[in-house]
Coordinates of C-alpha atoms in Angstrom, one line a residue:
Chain U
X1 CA -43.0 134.1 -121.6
X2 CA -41.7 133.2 -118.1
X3 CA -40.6 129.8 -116.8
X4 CA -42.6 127.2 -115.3
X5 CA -41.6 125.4 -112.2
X6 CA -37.9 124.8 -112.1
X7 CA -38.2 120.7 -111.3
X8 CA -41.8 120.1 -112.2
X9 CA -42.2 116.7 -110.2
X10 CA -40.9 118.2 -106.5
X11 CA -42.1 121.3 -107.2
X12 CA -45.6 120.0 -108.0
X13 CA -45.9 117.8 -105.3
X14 CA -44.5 120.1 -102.8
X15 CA -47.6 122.5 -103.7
X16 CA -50.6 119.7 -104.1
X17 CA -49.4 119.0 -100.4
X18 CA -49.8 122.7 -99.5
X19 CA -53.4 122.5 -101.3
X20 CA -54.0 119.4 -99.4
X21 CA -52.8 121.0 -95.9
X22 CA -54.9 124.1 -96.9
X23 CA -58.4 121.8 -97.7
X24 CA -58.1 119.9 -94.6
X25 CA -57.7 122.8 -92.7
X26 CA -59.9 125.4 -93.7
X27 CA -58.9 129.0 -92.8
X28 CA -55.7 128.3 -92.2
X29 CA -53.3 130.6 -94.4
X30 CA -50.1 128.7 -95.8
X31 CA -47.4 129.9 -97.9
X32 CA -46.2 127.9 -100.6
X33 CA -41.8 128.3 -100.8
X34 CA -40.7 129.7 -103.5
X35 CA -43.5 130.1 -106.2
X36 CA -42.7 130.9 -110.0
X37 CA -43.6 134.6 -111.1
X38 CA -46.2 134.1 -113.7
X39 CA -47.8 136.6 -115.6
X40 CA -49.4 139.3 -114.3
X41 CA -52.0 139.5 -112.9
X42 CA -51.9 135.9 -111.0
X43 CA -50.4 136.3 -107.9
X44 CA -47.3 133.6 -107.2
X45 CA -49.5 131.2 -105.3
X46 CA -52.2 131.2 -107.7
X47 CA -49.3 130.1 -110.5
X48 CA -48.1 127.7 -108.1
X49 CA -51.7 125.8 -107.9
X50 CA -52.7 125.9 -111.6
X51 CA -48.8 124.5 -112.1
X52 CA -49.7 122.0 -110.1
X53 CA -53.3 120.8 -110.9
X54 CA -54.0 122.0 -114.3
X55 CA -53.1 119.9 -117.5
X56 CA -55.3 118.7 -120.2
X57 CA -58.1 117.3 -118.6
X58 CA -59.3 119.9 -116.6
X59 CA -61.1 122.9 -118.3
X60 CA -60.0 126.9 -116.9
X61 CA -62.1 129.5 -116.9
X62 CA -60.6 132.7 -116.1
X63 CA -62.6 136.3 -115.0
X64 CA -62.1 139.5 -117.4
X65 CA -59.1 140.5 -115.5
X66 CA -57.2 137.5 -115.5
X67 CA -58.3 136.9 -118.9
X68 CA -54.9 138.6 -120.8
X69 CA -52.9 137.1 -123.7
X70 CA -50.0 136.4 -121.8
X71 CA -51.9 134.9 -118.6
X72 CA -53.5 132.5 -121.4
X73 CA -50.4 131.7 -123.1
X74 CA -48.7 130.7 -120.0
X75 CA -51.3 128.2 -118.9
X76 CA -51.8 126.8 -122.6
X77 CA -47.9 126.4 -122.9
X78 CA -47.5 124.9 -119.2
X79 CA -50.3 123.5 -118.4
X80 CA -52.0 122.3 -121.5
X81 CA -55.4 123.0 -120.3
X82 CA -58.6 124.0 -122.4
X83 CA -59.5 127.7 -121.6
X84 CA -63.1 127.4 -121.6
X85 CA -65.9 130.3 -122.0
X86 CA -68.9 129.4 -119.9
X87 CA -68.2 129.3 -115.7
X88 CA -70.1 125.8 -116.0
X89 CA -68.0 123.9 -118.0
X90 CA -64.6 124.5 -116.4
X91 CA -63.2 122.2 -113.8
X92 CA -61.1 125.2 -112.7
X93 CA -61.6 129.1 -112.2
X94 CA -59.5 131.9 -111.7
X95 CA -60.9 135.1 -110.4
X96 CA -58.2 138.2 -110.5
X97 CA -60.7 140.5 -109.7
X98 CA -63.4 139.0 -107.0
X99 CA -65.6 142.8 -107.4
X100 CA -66.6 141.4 -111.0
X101 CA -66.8 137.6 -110.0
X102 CA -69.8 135.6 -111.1
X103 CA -72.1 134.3 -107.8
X104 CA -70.4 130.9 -106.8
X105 CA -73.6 129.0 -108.0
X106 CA -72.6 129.6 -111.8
X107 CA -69.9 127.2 -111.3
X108 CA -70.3 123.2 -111.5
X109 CA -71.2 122.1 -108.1
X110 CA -71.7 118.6 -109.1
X111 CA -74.5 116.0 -109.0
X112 CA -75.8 114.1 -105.9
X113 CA -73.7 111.3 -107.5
X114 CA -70.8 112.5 -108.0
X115 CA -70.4 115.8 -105.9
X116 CA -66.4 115.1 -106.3
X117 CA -66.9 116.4 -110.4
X118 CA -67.6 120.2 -109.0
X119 CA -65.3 123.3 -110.0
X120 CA -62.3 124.5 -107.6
X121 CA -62.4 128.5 -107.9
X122 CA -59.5 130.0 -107.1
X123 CA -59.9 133.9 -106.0
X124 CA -57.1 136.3 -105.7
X125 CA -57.9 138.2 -102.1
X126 CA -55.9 141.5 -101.5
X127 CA -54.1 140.2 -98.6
X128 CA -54.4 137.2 -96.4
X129 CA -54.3 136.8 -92.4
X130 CA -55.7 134.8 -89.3
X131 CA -56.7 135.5 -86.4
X132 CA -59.6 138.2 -87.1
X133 CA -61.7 138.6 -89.8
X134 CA -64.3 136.1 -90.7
X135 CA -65.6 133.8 -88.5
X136 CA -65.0 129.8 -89.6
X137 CA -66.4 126.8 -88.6
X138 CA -66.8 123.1 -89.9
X139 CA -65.1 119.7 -90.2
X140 CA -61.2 120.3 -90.0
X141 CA -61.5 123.6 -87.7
X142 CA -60.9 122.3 -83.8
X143 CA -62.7 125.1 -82.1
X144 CA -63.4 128.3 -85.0
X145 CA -60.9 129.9 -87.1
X146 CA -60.4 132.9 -88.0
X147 CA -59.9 134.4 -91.5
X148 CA -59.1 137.8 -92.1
X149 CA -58.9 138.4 -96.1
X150 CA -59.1 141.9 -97.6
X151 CA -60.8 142.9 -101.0
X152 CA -63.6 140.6 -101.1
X153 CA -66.8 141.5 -101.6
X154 CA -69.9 140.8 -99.0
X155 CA -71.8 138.7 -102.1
X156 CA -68.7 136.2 -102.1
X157 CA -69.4 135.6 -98.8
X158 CA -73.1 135.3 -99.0
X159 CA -72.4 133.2 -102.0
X160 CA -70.0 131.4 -99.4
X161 CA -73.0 130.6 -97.0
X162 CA -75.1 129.3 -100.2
X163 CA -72.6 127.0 -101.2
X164 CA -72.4 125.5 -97.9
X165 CA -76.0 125.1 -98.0
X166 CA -76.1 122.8 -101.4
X167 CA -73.6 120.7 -99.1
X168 CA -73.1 117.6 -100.9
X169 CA -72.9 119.8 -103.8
X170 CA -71.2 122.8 -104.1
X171 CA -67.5 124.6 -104.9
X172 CA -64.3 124.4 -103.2
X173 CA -63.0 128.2 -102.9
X174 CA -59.1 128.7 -102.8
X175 CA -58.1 132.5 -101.9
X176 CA -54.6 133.4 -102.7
X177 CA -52.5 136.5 -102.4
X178 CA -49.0 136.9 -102.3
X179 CA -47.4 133.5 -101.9
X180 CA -50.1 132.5 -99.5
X181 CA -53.1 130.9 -99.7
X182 CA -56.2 129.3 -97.4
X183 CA -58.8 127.1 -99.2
X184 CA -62.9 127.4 -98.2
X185 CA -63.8 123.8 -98.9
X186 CA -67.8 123.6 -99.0
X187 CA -68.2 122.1 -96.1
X188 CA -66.7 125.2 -93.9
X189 CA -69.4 127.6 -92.3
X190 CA -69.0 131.1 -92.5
X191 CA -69.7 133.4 -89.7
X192 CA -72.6 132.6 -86.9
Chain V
X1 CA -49.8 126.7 -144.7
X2 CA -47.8 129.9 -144.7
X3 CA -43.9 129.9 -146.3
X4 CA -42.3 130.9 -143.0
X5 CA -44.7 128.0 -141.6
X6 CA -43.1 125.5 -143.9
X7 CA -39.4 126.7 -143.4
X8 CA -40.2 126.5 -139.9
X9 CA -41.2 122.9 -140.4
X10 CA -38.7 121.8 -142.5
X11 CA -35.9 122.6 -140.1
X12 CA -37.5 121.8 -137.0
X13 CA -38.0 118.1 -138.9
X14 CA -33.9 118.1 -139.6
X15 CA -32.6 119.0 -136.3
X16 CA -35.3 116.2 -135.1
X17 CA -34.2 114.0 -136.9
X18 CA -30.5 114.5 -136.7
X19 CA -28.2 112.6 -134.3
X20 CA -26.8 114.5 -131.1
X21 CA -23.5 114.8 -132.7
X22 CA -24.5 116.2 -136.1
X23 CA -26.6 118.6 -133.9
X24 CA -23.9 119.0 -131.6
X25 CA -21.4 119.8 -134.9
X26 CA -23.8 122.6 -136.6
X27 CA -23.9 123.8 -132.9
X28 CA -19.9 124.1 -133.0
X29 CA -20.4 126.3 -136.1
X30 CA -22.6 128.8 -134.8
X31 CA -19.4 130.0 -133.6
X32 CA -20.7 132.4 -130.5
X33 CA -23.5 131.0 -128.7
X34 CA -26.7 133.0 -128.2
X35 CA -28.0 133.7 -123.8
X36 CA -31.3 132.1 -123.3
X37 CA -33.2 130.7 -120.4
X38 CA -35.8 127.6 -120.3
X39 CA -39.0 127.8 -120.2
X40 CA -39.5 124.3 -120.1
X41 CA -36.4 122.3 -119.1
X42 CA -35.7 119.2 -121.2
X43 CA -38.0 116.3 -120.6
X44 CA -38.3 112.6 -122.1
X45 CA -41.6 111.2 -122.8
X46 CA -43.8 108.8 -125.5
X47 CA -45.7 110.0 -128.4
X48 CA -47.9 107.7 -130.0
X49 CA -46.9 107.8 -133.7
X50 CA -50.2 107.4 -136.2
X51 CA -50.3 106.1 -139.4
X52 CA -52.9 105.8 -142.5
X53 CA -52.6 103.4 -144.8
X54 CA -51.3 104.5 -148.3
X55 CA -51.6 108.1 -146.6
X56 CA -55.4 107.7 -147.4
X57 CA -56.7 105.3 -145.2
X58 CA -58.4 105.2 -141.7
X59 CA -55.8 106.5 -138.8
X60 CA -54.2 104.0 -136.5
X61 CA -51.8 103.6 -134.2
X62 CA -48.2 102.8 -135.7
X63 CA -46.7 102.4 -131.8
X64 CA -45.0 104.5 -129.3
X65 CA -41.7 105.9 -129.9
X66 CA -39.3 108.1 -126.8
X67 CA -39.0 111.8 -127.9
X68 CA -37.4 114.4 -125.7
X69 CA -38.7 117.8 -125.7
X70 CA -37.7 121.0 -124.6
X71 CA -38.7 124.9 -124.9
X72 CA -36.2 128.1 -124.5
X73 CA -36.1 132.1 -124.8
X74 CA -34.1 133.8 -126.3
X75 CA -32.8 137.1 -124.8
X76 CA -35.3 139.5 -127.1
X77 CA -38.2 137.0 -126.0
X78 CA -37.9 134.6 -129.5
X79 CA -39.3 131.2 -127.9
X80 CA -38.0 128.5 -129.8
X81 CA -39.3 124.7 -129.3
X82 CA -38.1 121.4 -130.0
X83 CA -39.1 117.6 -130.3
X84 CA -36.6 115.4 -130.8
X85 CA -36.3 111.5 -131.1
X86 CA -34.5 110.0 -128.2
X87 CA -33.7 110.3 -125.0
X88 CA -30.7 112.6 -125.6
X89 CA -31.2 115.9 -123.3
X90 CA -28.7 118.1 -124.6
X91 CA -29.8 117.1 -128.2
X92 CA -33.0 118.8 -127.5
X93 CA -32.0 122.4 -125.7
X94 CA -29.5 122.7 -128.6
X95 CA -32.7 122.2 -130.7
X96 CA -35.2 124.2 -129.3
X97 CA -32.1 127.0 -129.1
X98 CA -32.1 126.7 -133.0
X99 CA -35.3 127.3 -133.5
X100 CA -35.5 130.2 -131.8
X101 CA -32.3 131.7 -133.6
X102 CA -33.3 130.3 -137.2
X103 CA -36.8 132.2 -136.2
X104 CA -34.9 135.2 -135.8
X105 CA -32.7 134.7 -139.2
X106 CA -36.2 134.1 -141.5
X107 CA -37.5 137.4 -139.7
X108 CA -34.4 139.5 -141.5
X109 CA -36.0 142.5 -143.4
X110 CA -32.4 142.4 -145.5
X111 CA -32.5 139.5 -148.1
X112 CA -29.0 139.1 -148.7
X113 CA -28.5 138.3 -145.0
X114 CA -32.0 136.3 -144.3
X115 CA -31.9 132.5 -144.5
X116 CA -28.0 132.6 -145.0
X117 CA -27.9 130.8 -141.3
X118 CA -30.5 128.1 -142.1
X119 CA -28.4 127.2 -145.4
X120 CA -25.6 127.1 -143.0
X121 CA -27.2 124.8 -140.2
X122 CA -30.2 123.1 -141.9
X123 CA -28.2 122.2 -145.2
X124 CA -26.0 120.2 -144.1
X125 CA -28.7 118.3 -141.5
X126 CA -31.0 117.8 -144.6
X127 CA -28.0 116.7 -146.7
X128 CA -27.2 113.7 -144.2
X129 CA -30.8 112.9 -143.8
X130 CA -31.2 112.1 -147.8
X131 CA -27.8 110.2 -147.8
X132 CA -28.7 108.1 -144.9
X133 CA -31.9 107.4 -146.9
X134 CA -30.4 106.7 -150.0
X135 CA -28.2 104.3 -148.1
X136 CA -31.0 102.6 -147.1
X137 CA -33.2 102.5 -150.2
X138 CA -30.2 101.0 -151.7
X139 CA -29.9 98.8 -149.0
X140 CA -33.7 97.4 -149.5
X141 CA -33.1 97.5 -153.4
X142 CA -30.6 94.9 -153.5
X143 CA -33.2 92.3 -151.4
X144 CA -35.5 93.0 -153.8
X145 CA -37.5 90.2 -155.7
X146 CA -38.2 90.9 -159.1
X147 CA -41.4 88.1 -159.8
X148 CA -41.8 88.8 -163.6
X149 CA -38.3 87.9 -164.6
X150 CA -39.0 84.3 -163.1
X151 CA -39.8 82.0 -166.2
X152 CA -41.5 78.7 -165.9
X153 CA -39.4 76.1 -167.2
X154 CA -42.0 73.5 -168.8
X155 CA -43.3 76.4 -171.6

């Protein structure tokens, strides 16, 4: 098994401020320093997040490619948290392979209430780049950004457009590759 | 629970329970230390201890106590684990680092040669646990109140 974060209490609060950069400025791609290698196949920034957020009170799911015996004995030994069958119960989701990924809306999106109890999906892109791409738009974005992330396919962004639509409700989307990553909070239009 | 469970138990309970320096003494002994790296660096927390009453009772909570934990890997991937009462940081790694390599001595295919480290360690740990008990039982047994040899005098 590999290691976890060298000094857990920097290393996890240098990353929940990269998350917290990435959310409030959608599109944007960061790079976290110095991730941990996990197992394979989550990429160094996607170790880095669930590192930093996951622990016992927040139930993972995790797609069929991410789904390996190592991948779930690293986040049980680390992390602590429940690994949890059904994309509606978890808190937190991992997709490895975005071709297979279940449409956004299986996830918990919340209640009216309490939209702030939804899922966080994190999805593993192929690469990562601004500039071109995708067209972005919403609270946090000055003008438009631009989002150029490769191996995703056109349902996850359809299924990006619907989420925006349940707007209170709805996911917050965190693509990594590499040691980057750019978050797709709910309230970010896509394209148009 | 399996036998190599049990073992496992019993000598994870011992090093525990065993000060720094008797730790710190079997580790002396091991002679050549085996390479590993930490998975999860030392670290000094609270469990809460729970109790039943009698053994049988309903569950409840005895109070916290400090316990300081730590995970390693050995070379061939063993991972060995400790928990440890105090706050003692070296106490643990030199646990956890026992475990793994005690793991590796029950695994022996040759019986002649398997377990022959854990009498080495583990004995003497287990030895020093049951003296210190005794110490105390003897300790408590000399406070202790024996009601039925008191005779009213007026009979």
């Amino acid at each position: 098994m590999r290691a976890g974060f060298a000094d857990p209490v920097f290393d996890s609060q240098r990353v929940f401020r990269r998350v917290l950069d990435a959310m409030s400025e959608p599109g944007r791609v960061i790079t976290v320093e110095a991730p941990p290698p996990g197992p394979v196949p989550l990429q160094p920034a996607t170790v880095a997040i669930a590192l930093a957020l996951l622990d016992l009170e927040t139930p993972l799911w995790l797609d069929g490619a991410s789904r390996t015996p190592e991948t779930v004995a690293y986040l049980r030994f680390h992390c602590g948290c429940p690994i949890v069958d059904e994309p509606g119960r978890a808190g937190f989701a991992i997709i490895a392979d975005p071709d297979q990924m279940p449409q956004l809306d299986a996830f918990d999106a919340g209640t009216d209430e309490d939209p702030d109890r939804s899922a966080t999906v994190i999805v593993q892109a192929g690469t990562l780049g601004a500039g071109r791409g995708t067209r972005l738009s919403g609270p946090g974005i000055a003008q438009d950004a631009w989002l150029d992330a490769a191996g995703l396919p056109a349902r996850f962004w359809e299924g990006l457009r619907t989420n925006h639509g349940r707007f209170p409700r709805g996911v917050d989307v965190v693509l990594t590759a590499g040691a980057s990553l750019a978050a797709l909070p709910r309230t970010t239009r896509v394209g148009g | 629970m399996a036998e190599s469970t049990t073992a496992r138990a019993r000598w994870m309970s011992a090093l525990a329970q065993a000060g720094p320096t008797a730790v710190e003494a079997v580790w002396a002994s091991l002679g050549s230390p085996p390479a590993y790296r930490l998975l999860r660096a030392p670290e000094t927390g609270l469990v809460m201890v729970r109790g039943r009453a009698g053994g049988t009772g309903a569950p409840f909570n005895l109070g916290e106590m400090t316990v300081t934990r730590c995970s390693v890997a050995l070379e061939d991937g063993r991972v060995g684990h400790a928990y440890v009462s105090g706050r003692d940081r070296r106490h643990a790694e030199r646990a956890a680092v026992l475990d793994a390599v005690l793991q590796d001595d029950a695994a022996r295919p040759d019986d002649a040669a398997r377990g022959r480290l854990e009498r080495l360690v583990i004995e003497p740990l287990l030895a020093a646990r049951r003296a210190r008990q005794q110490e105390i039982r003897a300790r408590a047994a000399g406070t202790k109140v024996e009601f039925f040899t008191m005779v009213r005098g007026e009979e």
